[in-house]
mmCIF file of C-alpha atoms in Angstrom:
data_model
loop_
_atom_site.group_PDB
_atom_site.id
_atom_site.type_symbol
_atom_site.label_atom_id
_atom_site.label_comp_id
_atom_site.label_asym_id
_atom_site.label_seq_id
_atom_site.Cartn_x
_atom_site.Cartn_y
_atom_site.Cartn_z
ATOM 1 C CA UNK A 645 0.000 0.000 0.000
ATOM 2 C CA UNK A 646 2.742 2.573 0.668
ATOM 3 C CA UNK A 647 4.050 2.512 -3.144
ATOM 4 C CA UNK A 648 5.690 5.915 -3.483
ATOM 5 C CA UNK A 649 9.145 4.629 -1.671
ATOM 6 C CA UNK A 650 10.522 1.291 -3.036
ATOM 7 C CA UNK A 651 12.947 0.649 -0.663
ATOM 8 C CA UNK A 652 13.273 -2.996 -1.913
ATOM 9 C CA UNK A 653 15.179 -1.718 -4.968
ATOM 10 C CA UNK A 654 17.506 -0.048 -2.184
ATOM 11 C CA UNK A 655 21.093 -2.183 -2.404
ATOM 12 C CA UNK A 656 22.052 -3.194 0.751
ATOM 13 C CA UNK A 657 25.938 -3.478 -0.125
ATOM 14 C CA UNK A 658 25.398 0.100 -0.822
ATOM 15 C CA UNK A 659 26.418 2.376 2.521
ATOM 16 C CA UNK A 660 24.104 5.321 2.379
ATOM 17 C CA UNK A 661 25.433 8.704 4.118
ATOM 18 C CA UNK A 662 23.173 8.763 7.688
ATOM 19 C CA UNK A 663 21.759 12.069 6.617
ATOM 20 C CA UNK A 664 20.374 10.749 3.213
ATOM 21 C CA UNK A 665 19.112 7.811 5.276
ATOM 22 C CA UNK A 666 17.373 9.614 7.881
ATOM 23 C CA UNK A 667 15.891 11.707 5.275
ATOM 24 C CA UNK A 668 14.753 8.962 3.446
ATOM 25 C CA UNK A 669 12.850 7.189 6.595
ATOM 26 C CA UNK A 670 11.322 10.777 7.421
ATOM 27 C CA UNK A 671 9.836 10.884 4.334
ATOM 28 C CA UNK A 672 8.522 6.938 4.287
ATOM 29 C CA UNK A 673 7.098 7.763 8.052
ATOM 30 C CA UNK A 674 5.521 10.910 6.314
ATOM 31 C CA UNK A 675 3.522 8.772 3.719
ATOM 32 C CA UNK A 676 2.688 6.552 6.066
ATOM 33 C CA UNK A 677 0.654 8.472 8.227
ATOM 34 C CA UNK A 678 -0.529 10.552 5.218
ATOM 35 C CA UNK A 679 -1.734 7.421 3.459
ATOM 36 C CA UNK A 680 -3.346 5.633 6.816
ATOM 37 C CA UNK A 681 -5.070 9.048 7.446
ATOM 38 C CA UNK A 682 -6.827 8.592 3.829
ATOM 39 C CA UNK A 683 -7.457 5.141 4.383
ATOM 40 C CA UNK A 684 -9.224 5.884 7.095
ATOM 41 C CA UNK A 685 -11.169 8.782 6.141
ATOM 42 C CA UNK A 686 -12.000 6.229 3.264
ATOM 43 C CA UNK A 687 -13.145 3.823 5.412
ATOM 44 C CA UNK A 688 -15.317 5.579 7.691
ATOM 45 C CA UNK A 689 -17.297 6.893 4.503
ATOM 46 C CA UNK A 690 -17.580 3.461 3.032
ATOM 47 C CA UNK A 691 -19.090 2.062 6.627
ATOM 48 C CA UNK A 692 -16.084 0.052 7.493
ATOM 49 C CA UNK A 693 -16.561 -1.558 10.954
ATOM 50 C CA UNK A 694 -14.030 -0.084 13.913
ATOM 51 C CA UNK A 695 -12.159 -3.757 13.554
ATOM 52 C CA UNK A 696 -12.079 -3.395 10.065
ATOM 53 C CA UNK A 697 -10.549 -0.366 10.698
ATOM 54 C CA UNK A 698 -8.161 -1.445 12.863
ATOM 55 C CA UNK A 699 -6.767 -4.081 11.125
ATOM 56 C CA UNK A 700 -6.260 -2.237 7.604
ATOM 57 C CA UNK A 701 -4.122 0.529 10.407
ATOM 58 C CA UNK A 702 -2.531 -2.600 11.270
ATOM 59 C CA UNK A 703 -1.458 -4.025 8.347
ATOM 60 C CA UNK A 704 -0.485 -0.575 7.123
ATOM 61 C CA UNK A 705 1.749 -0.126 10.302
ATOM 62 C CA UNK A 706 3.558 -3.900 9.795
ATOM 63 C CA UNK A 707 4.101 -2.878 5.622
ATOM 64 C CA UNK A 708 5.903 0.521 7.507
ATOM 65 C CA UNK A 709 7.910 -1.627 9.463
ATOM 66 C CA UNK A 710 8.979 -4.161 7.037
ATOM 67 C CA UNK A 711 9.939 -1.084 4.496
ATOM 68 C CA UNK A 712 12.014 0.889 6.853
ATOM 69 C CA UNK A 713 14.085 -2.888 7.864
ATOM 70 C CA UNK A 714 15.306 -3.222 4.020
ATOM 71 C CA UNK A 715 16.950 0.224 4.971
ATOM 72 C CA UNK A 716 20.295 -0.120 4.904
ATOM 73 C CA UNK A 717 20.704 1.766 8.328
ATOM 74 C CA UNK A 718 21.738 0.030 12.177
ATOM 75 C CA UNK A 719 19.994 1.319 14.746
ATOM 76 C CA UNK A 720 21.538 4.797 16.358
ATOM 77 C CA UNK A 721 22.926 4.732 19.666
ATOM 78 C CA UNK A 722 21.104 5.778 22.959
ATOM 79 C CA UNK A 723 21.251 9.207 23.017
ATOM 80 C CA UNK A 724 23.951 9.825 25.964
ATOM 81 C CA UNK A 725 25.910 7.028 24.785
ATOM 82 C CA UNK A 726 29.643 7.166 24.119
ATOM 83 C CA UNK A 727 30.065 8.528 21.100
ATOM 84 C CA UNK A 728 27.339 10.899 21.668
ATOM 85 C CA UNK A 729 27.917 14.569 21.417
ATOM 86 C CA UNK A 730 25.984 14.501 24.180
ATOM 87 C CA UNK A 731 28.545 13.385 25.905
ATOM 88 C CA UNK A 732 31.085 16.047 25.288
ATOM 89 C CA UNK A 733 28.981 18.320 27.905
ATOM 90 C CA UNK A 734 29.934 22.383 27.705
ATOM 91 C CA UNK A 735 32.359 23.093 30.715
ATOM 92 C CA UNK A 736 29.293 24.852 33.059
ATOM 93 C CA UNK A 737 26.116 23.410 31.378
ATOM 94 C CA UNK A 738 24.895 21.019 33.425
ATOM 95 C CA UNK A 739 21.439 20.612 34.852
ATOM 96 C CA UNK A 740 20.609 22.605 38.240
ATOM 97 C CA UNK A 741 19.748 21.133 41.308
ATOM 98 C CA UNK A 742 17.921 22.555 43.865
ATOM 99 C CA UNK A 743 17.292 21.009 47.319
ATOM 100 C CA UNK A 744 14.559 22.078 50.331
ATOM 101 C CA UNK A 745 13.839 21.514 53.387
ATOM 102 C CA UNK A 746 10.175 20.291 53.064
ATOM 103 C CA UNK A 747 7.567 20.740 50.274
ATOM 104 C CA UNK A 748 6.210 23.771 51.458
ATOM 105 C CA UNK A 749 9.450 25.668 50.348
ATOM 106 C CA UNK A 750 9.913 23.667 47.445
ATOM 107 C CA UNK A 751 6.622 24.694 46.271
ATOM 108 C CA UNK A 752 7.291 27.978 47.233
ATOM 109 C CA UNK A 753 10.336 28.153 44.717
ATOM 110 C CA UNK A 754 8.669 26.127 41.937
ATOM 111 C CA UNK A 755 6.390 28.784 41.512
ATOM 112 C CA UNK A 756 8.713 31.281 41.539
ATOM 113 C CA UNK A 757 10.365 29.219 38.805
ATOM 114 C CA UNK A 758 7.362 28.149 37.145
ATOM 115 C CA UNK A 759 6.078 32.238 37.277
ATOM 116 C CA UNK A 760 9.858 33.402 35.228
ATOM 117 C CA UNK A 761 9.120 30.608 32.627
ATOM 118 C CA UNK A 762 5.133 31.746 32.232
ATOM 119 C CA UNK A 763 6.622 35.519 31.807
ATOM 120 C CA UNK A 764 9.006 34.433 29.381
ATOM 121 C CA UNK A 765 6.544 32.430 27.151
ATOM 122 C CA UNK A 766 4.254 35.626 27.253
ATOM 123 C CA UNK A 767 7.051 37.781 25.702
ATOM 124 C CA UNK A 768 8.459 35.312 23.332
ATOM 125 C CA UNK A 769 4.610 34.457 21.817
ATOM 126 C CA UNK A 770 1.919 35.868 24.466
ATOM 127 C CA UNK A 771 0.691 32.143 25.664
ATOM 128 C CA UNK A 772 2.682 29.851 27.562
ATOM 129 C CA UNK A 773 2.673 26.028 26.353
ATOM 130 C CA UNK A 774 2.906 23.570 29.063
ATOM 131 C CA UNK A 775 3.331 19.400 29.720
ATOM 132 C CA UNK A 776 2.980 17.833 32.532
ATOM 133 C CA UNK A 777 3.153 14.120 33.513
ATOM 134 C CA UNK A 778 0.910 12.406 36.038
ATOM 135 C CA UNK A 779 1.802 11.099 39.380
ATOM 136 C CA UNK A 780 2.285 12.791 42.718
ATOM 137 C CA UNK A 781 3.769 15.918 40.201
ATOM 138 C CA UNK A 782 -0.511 17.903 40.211
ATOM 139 C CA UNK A 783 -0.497 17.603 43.660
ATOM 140 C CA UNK A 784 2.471 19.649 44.581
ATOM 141 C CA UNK A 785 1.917 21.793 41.363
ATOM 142 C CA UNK A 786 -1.505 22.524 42.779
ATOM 143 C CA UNK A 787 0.366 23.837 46.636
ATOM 144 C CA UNK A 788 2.895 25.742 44.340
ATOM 145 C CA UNK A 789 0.292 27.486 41.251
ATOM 146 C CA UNK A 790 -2.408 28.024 43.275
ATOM 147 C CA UNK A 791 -0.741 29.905 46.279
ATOM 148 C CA UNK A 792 -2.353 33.545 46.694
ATOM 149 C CA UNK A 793 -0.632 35.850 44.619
ATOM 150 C CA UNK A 794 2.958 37.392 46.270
ATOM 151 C CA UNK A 795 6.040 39.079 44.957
ATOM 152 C CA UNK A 796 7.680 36.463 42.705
ATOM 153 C CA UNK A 797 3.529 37.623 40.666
ATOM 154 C CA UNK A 798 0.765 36.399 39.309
ATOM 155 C CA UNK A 799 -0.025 32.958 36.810
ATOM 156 C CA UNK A 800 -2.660 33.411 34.551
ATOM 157 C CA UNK A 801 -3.988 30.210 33.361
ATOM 158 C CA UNK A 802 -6.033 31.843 30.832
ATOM 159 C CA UNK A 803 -2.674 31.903 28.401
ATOM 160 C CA UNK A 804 -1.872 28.453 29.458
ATOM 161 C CA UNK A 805 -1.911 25.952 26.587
ATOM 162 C CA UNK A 806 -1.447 21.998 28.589
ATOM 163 C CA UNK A 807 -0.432 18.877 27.022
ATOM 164 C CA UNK A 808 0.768 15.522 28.625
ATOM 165 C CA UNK A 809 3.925 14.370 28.177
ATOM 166 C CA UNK A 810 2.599 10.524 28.509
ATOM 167 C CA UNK A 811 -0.595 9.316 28.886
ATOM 168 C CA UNK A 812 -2.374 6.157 29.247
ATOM 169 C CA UNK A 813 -4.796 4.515 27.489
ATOM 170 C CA UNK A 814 -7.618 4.333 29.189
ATOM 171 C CA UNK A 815 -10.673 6.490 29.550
ATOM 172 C CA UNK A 816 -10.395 10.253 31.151
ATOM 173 C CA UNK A 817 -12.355 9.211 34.429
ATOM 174 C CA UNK A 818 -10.024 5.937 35.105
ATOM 175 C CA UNK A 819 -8.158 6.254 38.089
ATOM 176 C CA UNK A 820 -4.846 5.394 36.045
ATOM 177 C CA UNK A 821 -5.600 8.364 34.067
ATOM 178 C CA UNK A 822 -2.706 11.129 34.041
ATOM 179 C CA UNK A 823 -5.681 13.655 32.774
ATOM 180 C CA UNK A 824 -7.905 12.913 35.663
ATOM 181 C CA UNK A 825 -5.231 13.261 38.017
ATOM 182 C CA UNK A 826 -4.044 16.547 37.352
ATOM 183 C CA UNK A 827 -8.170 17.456 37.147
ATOM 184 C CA UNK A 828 -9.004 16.265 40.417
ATOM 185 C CA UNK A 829 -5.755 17.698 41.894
ATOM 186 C CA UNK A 830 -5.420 20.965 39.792
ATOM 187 C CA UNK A 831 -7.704 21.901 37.296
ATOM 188 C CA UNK A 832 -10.854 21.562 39.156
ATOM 189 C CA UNK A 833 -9.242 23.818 41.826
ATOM 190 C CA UNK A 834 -8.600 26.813 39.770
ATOM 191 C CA UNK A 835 -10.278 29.794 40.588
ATOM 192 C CA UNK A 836 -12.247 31.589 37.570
ATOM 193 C CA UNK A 837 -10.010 34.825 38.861
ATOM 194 C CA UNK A 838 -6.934 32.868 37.668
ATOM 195 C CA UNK A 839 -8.648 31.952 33.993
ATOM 196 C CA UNK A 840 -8.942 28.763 32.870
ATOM 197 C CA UNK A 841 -6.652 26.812 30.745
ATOM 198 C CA UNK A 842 -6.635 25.362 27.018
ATOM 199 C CA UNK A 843 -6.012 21.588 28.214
ATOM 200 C CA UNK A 844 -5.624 18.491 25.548
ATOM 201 C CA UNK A 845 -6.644 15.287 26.643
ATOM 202 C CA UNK A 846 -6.243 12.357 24.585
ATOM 203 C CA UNK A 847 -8.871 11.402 22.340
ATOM 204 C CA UNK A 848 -10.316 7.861 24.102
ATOM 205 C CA UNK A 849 -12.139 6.800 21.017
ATOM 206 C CA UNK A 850 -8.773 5.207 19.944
ATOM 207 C CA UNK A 851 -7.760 3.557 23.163
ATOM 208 C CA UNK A 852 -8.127 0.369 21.206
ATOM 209 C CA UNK A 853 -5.368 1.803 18.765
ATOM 210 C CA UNK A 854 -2.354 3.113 20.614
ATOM 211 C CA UNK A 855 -0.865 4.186 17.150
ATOM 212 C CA UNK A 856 -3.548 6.217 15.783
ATOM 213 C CA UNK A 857 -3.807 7.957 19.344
ATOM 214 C CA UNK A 858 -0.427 8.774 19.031
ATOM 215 C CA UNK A 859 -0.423 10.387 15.552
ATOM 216 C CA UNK A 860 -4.011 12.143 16.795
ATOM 217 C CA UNK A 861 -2.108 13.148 20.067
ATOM 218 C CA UNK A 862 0.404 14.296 17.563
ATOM 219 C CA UNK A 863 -1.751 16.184 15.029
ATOM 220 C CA UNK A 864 -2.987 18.179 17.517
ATOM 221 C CA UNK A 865 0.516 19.514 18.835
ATOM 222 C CA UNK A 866 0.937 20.375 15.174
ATOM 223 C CA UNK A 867 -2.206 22.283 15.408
ATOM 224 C CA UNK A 868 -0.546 24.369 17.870
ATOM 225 C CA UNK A 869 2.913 24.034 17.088
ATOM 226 C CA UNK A 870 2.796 24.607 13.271
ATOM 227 C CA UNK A 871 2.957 21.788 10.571
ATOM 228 C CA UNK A 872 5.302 19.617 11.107
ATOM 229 C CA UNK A 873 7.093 19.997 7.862
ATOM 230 C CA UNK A 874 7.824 23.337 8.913
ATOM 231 C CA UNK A 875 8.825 23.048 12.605
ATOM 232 C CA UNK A 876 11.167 20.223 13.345
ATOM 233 C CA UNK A 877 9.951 19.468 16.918
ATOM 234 C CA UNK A 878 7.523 21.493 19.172
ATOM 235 C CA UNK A 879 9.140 23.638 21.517
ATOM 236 C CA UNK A 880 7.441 23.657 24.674
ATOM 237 C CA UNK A 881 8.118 26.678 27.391
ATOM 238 C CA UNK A 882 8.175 24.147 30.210
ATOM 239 C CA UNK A 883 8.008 20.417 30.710
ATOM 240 C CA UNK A 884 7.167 19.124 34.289
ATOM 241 C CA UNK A 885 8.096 15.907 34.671
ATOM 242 C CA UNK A 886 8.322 13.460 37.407
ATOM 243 C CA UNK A 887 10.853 10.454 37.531
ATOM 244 C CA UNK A 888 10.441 6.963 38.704
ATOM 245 C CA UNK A 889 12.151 4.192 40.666
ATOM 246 C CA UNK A 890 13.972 2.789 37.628
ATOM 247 C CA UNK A 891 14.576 6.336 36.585
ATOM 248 C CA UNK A 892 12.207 6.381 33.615
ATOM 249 C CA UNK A 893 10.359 9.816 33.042
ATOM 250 C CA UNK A 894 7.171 10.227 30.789
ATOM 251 C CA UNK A 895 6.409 7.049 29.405
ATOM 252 C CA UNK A 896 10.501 6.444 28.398
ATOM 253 C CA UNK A 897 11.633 3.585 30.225
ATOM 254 C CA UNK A 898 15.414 2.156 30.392
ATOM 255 C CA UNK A 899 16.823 0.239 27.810
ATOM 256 C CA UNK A 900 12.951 0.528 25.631
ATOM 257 C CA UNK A 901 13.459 0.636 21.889
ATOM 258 C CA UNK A 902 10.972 3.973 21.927
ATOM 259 C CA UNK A 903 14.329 5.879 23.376
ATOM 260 C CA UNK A 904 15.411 5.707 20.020
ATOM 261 C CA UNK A 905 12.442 7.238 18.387
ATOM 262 C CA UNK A 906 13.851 10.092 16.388
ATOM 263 C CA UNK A 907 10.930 11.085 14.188
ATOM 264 C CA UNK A 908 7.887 11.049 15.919
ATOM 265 C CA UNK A 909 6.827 13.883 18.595
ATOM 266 C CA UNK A 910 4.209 11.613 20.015
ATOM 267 C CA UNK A 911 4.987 7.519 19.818
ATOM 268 C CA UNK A 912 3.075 4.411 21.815
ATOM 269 C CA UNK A 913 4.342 1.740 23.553
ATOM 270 C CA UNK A 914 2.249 -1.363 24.167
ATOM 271 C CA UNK A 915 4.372 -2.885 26.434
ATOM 272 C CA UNK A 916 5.310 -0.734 29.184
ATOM 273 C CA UNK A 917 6.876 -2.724 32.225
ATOM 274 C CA UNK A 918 4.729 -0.585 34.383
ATOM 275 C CA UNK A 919 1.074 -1.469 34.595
ATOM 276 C CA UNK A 920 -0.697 0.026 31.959
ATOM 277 C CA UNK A 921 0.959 -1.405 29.190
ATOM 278 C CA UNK A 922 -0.890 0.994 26.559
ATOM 279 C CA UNK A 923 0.370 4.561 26.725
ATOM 280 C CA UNK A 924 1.531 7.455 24.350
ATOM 281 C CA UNK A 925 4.458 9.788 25.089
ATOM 282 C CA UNK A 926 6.340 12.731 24.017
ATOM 283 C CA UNK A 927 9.187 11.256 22.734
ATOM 284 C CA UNK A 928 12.885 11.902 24.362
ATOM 285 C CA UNK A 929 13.822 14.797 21.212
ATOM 286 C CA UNK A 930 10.869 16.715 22.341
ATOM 287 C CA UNK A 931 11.058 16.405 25.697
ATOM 288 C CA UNK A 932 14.581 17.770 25.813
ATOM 289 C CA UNK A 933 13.957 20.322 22.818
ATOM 290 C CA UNK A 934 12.034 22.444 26.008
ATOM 291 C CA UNK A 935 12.946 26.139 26.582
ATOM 292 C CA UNK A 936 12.818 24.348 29.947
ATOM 293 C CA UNK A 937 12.827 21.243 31.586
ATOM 294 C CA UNK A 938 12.112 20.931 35.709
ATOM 295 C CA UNK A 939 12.040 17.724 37.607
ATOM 296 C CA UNK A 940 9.841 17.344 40.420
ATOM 297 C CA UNK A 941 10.987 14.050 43.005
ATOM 298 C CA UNK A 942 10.663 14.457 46.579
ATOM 299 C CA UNK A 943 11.160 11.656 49.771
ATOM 300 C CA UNK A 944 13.709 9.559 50.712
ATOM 301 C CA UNK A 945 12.322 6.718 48.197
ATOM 302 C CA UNK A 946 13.758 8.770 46.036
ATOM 303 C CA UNK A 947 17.580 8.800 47.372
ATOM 304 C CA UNK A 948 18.611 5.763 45.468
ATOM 305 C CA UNK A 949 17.448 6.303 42.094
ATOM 306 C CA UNK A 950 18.539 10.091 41.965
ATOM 307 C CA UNK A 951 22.011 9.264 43.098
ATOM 308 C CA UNK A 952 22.358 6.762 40.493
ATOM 309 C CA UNK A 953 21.064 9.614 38.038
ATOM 310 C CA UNK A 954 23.336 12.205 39.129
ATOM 311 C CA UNK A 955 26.317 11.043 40.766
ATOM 312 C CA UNK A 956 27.203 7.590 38.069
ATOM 313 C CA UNK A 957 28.345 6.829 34.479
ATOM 314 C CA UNK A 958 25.825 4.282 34.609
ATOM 315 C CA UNK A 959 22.996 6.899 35.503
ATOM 316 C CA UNK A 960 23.330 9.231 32.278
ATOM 317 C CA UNK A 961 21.809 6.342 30.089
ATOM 318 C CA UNK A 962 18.753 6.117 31.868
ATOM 319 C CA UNK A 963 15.467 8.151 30.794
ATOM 320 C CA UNK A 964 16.014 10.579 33.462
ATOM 321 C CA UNK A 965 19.632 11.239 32.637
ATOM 322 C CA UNK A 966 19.250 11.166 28.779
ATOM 323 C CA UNK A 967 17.041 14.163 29.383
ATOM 324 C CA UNK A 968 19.912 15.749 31.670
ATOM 325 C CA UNK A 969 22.234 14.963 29.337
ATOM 326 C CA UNK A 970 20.078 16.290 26.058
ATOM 327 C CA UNK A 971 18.508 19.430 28.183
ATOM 328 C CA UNK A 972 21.915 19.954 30.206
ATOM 329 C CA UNK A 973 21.417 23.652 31.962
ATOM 330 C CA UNK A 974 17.755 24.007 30.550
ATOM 331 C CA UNK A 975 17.035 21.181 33.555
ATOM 332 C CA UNK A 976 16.226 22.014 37.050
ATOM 333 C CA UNK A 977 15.518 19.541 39.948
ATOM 334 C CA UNK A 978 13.453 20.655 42.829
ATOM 335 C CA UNK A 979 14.325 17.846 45.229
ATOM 336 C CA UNK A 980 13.642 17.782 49.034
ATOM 337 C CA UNK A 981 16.640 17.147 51.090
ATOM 338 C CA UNK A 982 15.787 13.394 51.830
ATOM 339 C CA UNK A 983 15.742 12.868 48.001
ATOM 340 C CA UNK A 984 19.487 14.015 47.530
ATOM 341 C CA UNK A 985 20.729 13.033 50.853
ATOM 342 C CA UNK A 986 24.262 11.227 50.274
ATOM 343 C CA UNK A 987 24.091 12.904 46.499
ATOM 344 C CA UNK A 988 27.851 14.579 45.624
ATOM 345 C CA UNK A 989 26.277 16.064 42.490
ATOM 346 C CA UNK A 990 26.562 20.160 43.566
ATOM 347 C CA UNK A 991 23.329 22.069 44.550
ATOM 348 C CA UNK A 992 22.389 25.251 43.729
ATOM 349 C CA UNK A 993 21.650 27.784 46.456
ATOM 350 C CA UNK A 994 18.795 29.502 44.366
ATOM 351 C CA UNK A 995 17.698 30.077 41.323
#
């Protein structure tokens, strides 16, 4: 079905230059979820049934993945990896840490921090675009945004554009639901003083499709963002993230093929090794394309997993660490002191 690529007349003793390559599987992604979107709308008008649907999206996606194999390219390297330029960090640039004595100062400077990214976005294009992951991250946004208003000034969420940075694949009201946490915790909360915010939650009539909620997750950052063609990645004014146990952040887990995604802005995983196994995500070029980039992890469950991030070789390979390696000074971690205790990386007195 995707016929305007024949990558089977492609030589394989022939080695292509990476940036002709790269090109080259842009452009056969690009068809791909041009054609599948025609297919579809096709479909739909000819009365296909959803799981008729589903499998012609299927098959489409397996033909993709067969056609970008006879390319004669190996996969990249991790980001972060030794011969990364990654690697070769600036002398200085380096993410920030930042350590408190309880989460009532920790909120106290996230919104300050939170506040000089918001004013920034306003100048640079008068709206500030935002993604957040789920966990315990709404609740302590909530203590930190919706403090009354004081000298560090004033967030109006009625300029606030939201996205997720992963999500799962289940319906907005499901208690695994990223969307409904940061609803219960934050959204619902907000005063009608403070505006409210444009928010984009997935759209659940593909939950059965983890694909096709990925490239409609995507189309609508594009919406905002700009066509893709024209805009290499979405630039976000802030990402908050959280970071697990095993140090994987969004829906990027260690050693996961999906760290390699290069292409995509929004990709799925069916398989994550934390329960739900369907999810989208920003993928790890997006996440650390951000004007900025903060961390929020807090408690002494914490202390292991951040000292492997911060203090070992080991550590920069993980999700977490690819995005301090990618976003180096752009990242800030507001940590309590439990979190970092035992931690040699250097704090920051303030930001």
């Amino acid at each position: 079905m995707i016929s305007r690529i024949d990558s089977s007349s492609l030589d394989p003793q022939i080695p292509f230059c990476s940036k002709c390559v790269e090109e080259l599987k842009r452009k056969m992604t690009a068809d791909f979820h041009e054609e599948r979107r025609e297919m579809t709308r096709v479909a739909r008008v000819r009365d296909w049934t959803d799981e008729e649907i589903s499998a012609m999206r299927i098959e489409l996606r397996d033909q993709l993945y067969e056609e970008l194999k006879s390319v004669n390219k190996p996969l990249p390297p991790l980001p972060g990896g030794d011969d990364s330029a990654s690697r070769r960090r600036t002398m200085g640039k380096q993410p920030n840490l930042y350590s408190f004595d309880g989460i009532d100062s920790l909120a106290t400077a996230l919104r300050k921090y939170v506040l000089q990214c918001q004013s920034a976005g306003f100048e640079r294009h008068n709206a500030f675009k935002v993604a957040v992951s789920g966990g315990s991250l709404p609740k302590t946004l909530t203590k930190a945004l919706l403090a009354q208003d004081d000298e560090a000034g004033k967030v109006d969420f009625s300029k606030w554009e939201v996205f997720f940075a992963d999500e799962r694949a289940v319906p907005l009201d499901h208690e695994d639901s990223n969307y409904k946490v940061l609803k219960d915790e934050l959204l619902d909360k907000i005063p009608e003083s403070m505006g409210k915010p444009i928010v984009h939650p997935i759209d659940v009539h593909y939950m059965g499709d983890v694909q096709e909620m990925a490239d409609q997750y995507q189309d609508a950052l594009m919406k905002s963002f700009a066509a893709k063609d024209s805009v290499k990645i979405p630039i976000f004014d802030l990402l908050l993230l959280g970071c697990g146990p095993d140090g994987h952040t969004c829906s990027l887990f260690p050693n996961h093929e999906l760290l390699r995604e290069s292409d995509a802005w929004v990709a799925p995983i069916e398989d994550s090794p934390k329960p739900p196994k369907k999810r989208i995500t920003l993928t790890l070029p997006v996440v650390t394309g951000g004007i900025k980039i903060a961390f929020v992890a807090t408690g002494e469950g914490k202390r292991e997993i951040l000292s492997k991030i911060l203090d070992t070789e080991e550590g920069r390979s993980l999700p977490c660490g690819l995005v301090n390696e990618g976003g180096a000074e752009k990242v800030s971690w507001f940590t309590d002191h439990g979190a970092v205790q035992g931690v040699s990386f250097p704090r920051r007195g303030s930001l």
